[in-house]
Short mmCIF file of N, CA and C in Angstrom, two decimals:
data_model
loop_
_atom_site.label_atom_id
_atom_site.label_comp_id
_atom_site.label_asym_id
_atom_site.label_seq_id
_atom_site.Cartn_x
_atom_site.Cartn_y
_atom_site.Cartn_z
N UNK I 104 83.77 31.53 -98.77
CA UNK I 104 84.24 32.69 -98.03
C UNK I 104 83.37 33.88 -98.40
N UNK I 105 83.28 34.65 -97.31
CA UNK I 105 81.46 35.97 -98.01
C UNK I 105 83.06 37.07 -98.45
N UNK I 106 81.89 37.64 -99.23
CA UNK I 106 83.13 38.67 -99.96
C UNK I 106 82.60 39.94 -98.95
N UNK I 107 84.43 40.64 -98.89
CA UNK I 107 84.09 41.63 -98.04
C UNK I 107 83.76 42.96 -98.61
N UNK I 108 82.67 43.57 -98.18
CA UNK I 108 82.65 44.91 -98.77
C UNK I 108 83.74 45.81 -99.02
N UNK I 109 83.40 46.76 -100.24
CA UNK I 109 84.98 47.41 -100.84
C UNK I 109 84.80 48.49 -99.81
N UNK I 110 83.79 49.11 -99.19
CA UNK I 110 83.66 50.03 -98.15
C UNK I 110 82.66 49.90 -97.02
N UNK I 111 83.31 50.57 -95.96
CA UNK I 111 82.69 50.73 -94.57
C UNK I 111 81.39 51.44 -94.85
N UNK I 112 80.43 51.34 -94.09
CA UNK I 112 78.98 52.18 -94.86
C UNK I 112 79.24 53.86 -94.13
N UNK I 113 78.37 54.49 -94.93
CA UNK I 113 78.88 55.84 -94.49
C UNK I 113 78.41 55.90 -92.96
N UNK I 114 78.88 56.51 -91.66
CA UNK I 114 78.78 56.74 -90.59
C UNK I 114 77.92 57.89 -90.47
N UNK I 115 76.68 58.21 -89.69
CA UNK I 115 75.90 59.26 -89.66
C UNK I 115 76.68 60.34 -88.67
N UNK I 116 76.51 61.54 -89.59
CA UNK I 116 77.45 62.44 -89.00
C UNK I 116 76.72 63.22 -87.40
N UNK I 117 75.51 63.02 -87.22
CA UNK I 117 74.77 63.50 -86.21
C UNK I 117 74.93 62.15 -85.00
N UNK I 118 75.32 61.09 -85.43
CA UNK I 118 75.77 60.12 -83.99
C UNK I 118 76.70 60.65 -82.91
N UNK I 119 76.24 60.63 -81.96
CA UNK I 119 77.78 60.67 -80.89
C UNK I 119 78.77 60.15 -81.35
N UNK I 120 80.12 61.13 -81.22
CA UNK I 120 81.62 60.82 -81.53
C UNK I 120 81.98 59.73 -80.19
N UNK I 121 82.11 58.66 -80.00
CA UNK I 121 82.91 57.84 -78.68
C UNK I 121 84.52 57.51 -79.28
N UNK I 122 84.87 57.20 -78.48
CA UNK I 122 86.49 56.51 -78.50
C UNK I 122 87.05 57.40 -77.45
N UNK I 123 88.58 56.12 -77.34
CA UNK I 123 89.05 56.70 -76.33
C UNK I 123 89.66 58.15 -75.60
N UNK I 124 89.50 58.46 -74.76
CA UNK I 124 89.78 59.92 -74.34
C UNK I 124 91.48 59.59 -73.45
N UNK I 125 92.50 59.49 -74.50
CA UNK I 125 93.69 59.34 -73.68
C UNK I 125 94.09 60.04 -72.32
N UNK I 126 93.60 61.50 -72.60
CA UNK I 126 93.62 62.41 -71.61
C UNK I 126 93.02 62.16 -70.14
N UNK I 127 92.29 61.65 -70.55
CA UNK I 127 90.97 61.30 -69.30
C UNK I 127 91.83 60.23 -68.68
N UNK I 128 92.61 59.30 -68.62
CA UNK I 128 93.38 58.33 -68.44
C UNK I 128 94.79 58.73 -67.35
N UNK I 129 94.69 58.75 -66.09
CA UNK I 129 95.39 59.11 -65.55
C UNK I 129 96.36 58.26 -65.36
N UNK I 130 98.14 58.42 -64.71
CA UNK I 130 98.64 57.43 -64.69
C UNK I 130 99.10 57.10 -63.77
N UNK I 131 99.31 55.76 -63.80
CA UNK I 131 98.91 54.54 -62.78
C UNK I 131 97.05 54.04 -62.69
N UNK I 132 96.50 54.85 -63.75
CA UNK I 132 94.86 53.97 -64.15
C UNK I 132 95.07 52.44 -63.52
N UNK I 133 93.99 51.68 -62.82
CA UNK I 133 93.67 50.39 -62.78
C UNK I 133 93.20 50.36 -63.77
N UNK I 134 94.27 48.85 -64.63
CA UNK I 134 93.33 48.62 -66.07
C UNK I 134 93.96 46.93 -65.74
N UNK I 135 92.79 46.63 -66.20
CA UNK I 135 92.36 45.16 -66.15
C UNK I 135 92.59 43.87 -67.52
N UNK I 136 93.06 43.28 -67.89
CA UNK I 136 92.93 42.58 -68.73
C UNK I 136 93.11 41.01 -68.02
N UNK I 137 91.80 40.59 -68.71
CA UNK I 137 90.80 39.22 -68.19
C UNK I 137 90.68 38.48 -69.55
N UNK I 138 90.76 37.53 -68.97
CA UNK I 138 89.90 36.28 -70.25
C UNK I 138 89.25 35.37 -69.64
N UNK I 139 88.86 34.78 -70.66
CA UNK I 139 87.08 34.00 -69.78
C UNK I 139 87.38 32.62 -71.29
N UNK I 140 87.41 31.87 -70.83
CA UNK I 140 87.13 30.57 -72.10
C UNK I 140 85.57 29.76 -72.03
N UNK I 141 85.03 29.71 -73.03
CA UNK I 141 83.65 29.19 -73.31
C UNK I 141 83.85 27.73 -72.55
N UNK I 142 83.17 26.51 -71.93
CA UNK I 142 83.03 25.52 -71.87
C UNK I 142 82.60 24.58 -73.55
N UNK I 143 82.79 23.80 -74.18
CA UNK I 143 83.00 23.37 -75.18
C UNK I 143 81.33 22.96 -75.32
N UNK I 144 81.05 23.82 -76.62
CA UNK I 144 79.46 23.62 -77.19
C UNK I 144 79.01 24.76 -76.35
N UNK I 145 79.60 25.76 -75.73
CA UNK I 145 78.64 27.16 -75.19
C UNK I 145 79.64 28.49 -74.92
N UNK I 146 80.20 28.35 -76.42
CA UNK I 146 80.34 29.50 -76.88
C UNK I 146 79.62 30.38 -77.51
N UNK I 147 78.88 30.12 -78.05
CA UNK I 147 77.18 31.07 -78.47
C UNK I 147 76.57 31.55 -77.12
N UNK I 148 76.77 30.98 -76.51
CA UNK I 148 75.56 31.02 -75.25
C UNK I 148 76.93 32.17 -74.05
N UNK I 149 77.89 31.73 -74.38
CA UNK I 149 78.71 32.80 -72.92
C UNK I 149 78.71 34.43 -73.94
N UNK I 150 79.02 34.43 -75.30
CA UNK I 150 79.02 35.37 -76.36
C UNK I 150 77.92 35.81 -76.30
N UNK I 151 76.51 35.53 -75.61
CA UNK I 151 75.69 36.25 -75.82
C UNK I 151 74.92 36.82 -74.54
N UNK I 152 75.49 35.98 -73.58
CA UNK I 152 75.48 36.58 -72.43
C UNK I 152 76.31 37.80 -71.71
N UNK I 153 77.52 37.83 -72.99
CA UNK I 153 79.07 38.50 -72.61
C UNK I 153 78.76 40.02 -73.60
N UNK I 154 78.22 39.83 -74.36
CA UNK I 154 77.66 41.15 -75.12
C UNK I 154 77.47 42.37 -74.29
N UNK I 155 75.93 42.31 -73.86
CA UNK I 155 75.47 43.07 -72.86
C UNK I 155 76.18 44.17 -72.13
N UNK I 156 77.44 43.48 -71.81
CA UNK I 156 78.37 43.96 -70.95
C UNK I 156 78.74 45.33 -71.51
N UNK I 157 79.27 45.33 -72.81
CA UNK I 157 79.87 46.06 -73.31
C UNK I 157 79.00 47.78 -72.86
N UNK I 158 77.61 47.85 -73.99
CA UNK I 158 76.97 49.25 -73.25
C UNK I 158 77.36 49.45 -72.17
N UNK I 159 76.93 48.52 -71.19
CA UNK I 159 76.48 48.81 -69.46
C UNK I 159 77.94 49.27 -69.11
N UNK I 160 79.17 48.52 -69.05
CA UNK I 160 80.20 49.30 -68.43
C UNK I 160 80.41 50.72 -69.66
N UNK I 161 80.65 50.43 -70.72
CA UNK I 161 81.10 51.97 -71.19
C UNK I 161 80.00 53.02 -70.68
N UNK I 162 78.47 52.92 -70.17
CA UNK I 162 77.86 53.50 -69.64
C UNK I 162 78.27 54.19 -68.32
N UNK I 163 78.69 53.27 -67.68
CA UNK I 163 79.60 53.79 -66.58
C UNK I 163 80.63 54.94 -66.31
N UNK I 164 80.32 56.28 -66.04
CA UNK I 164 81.04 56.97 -65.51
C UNK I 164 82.35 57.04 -65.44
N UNK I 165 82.59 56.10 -64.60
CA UNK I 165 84.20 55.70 -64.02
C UNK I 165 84.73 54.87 -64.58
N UNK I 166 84.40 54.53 -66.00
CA UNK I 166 85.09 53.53 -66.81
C UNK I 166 85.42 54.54 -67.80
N UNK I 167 86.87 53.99 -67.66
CA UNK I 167 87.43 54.82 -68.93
C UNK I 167 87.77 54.49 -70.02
N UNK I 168 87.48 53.24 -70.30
CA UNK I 168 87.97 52.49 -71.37
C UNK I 168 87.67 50.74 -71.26
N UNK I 169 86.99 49.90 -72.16
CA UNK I 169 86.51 49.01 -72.02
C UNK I 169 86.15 47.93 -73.61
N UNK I 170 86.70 47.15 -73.52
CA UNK I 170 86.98 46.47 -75.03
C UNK I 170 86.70 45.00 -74.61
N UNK I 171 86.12 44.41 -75.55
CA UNK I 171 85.24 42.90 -75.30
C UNK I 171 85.45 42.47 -76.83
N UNK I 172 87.13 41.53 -76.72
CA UNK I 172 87.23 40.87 -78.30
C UNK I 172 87.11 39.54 -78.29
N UNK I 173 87.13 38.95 -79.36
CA UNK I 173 87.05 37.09 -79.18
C UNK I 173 88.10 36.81 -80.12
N UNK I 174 88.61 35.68 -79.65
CA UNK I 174 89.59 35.17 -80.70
C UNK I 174 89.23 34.91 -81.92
N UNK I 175 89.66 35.25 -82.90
CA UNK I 175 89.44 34.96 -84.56
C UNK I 175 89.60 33.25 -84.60
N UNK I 176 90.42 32.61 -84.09
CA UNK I 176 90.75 31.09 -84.28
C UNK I 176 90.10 30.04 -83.43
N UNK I 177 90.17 30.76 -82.46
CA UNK I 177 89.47 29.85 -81.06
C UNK I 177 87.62 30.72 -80.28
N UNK I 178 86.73 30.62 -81.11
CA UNK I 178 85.93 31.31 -80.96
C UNK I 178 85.02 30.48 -78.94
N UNK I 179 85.01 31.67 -78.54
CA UNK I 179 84.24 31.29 -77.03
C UNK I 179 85.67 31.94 -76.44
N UNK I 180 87.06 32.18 -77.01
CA UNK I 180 87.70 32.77 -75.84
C UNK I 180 87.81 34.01 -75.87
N UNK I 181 87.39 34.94 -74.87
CA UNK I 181 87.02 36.20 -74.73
C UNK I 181 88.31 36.71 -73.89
N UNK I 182 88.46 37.99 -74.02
CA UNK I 182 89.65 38.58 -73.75
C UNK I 182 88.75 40.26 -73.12
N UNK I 183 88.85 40.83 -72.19
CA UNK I 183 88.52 41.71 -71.65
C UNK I 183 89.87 43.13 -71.77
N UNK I 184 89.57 44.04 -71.85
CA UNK I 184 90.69 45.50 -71.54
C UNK I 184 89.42 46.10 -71.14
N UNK I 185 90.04 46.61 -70.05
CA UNK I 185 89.05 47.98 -69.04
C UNK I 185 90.25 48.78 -68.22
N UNK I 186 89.83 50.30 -68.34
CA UNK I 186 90.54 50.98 -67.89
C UNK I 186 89.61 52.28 -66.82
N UNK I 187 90.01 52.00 -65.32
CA UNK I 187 89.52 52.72 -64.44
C UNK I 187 90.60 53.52 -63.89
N UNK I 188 90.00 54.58 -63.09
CA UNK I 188 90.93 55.45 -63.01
C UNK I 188 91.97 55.15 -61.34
N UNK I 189 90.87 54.19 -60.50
CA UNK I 189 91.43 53.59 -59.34
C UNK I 189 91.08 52.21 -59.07
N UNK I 190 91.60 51.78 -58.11
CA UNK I 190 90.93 50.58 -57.86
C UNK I 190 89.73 50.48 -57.46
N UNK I 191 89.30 51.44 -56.57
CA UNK I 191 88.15 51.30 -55.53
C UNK I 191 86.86 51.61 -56.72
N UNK I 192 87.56 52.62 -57.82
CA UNK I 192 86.05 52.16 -59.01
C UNK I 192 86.06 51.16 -59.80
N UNK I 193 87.48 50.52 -59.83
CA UNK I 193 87.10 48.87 -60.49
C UNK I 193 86.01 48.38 -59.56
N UNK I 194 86.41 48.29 -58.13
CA UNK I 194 85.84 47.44 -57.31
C UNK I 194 84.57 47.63 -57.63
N UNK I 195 84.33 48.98 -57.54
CA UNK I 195 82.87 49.10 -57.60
C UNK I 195 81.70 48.75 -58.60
N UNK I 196 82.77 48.57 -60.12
CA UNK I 196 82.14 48.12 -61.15
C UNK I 196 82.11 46.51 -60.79
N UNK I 197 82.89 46.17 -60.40
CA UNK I 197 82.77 44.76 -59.88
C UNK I 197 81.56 44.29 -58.96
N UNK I 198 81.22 45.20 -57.87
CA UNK I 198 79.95 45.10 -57.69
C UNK I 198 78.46 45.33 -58.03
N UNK I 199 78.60 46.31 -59.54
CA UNK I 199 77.33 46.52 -60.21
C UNK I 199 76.27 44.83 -60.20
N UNK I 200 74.83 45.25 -59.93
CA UNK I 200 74.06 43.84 -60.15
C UNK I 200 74.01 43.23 -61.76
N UNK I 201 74.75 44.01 -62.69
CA UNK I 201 75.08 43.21 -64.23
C UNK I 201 76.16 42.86 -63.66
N UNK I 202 77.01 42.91 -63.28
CA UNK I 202 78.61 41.99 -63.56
C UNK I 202 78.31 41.35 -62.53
N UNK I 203 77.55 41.06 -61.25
CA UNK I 203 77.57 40.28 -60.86
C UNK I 203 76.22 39.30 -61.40
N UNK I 204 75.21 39.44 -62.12
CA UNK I 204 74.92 38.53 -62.97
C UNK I 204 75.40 38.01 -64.07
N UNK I 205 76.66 38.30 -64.47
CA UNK I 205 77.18 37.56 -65.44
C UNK I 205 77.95 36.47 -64.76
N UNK I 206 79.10 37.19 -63.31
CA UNK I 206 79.75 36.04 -62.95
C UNK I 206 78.90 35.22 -62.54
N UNK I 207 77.38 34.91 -62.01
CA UNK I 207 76.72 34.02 -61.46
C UNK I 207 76.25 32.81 -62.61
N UNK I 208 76.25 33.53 -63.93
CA UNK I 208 76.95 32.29 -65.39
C UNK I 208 77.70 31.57 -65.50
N UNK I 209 78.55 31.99 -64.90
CA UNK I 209 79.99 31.48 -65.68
C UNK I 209 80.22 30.08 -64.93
N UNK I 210 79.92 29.49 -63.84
CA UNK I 210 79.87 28.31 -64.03
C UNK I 210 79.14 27.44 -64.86
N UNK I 211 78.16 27.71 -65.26
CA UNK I 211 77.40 26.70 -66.22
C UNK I 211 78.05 26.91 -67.94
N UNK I 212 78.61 28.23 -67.97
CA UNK I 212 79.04 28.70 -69.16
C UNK I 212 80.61 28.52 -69.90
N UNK I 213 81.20 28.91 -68.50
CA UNK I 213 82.84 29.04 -68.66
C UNK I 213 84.18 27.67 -67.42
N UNK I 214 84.81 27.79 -68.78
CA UNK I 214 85.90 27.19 -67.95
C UNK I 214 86.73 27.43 -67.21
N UNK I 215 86.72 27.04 -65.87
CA UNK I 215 87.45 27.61 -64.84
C UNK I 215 87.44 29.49 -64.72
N UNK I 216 86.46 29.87 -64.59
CA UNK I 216 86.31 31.26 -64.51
C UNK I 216 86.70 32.24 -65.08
N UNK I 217 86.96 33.47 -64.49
CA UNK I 217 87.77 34.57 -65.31
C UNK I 217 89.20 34.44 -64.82
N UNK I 218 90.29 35.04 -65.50
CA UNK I 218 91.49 34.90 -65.59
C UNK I 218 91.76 36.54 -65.48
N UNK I 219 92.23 36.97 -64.29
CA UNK I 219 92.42 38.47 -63.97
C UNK I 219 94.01 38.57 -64.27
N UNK I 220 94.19 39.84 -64.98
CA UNK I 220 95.34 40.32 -64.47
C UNK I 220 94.97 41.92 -64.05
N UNK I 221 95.62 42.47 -63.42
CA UNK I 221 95.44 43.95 -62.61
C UNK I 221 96.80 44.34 -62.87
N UNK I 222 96.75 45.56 -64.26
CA UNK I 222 97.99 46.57 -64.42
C UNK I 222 97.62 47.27 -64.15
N UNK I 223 99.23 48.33 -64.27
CA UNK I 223 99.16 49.41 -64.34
C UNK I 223 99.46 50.24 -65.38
N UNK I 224 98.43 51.53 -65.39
CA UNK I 224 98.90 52.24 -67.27
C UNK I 224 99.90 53.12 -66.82
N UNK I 225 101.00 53.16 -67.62
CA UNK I 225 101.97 53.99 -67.90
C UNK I 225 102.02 54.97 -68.84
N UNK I 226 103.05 55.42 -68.67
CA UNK I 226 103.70 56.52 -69.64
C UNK I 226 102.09 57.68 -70.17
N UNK I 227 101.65 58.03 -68.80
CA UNK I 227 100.24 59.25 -69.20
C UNK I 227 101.03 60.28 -68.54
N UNK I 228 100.77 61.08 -68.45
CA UNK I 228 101.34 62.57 -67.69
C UNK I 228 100.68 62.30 -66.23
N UNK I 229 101.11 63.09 -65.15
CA UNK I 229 100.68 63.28 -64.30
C UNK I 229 99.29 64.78 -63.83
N UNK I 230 98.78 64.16 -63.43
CA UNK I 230 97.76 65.25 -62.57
C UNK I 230 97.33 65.84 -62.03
#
């Protein structure tokens, strides 16, 4: 087992501050939570194709929130949270030419595709 460091390394204080902006989060946000399962022996290979993702949507404007975890036990199953402020800019992130080169992977990569669910965020103030 690797031993874990007794501390986080110091954070450079001149980096951009990111994290989430609750405020920015209107309510009734389209927020998305997806999972994607590796095909067996290409979980390295969907994990490294599934990376990428992360910059490019938090790059995005109209994304307000966007998290790419893997299971600790079952490694290759990926779990998606994204938070847009409507549908029509999910949609539209849905049509960026990266997310649609990733879904054009996922058959050789993933099992039975992505697994959508489409909520809604609650309990934000109104606008």
């Amino acid at each position: 087992m690797a031993a874990i460091p007794a501390q986080a390394p110091a954070q450079d204080s001149a980096a951009p501050k990111e994290g989430v902006h609750y405020a920015r989060i209107p309510q009734g946000a389209w927020s998305i939570v997806a999972q994607v399962r590796a095909k067996p022996g290409k979980a390295a290979e969907l994990r490294e194709a599934t990376l990428p993702l992360v910059a490019l949507v938090r790059s995005d404007p109209k994304n307000l929130v966007y998290f790419l975890q893997e299971d600790r036990v079952e490694p290759g199953h990926f779990i998606f949270y994204e938070i847009f402020a409507t549908r029509e800019d999910f949609e539209a992130h849905n049509a960026m030419p990266y997310v649609q080169a990733w879904f054009a992977k996922l058959p050789e990569l993933a099992e039975g595709g992505v697994e959508v669910m489409r909520m809604e965020v609650l309990g934000q103030s109104r606008r």
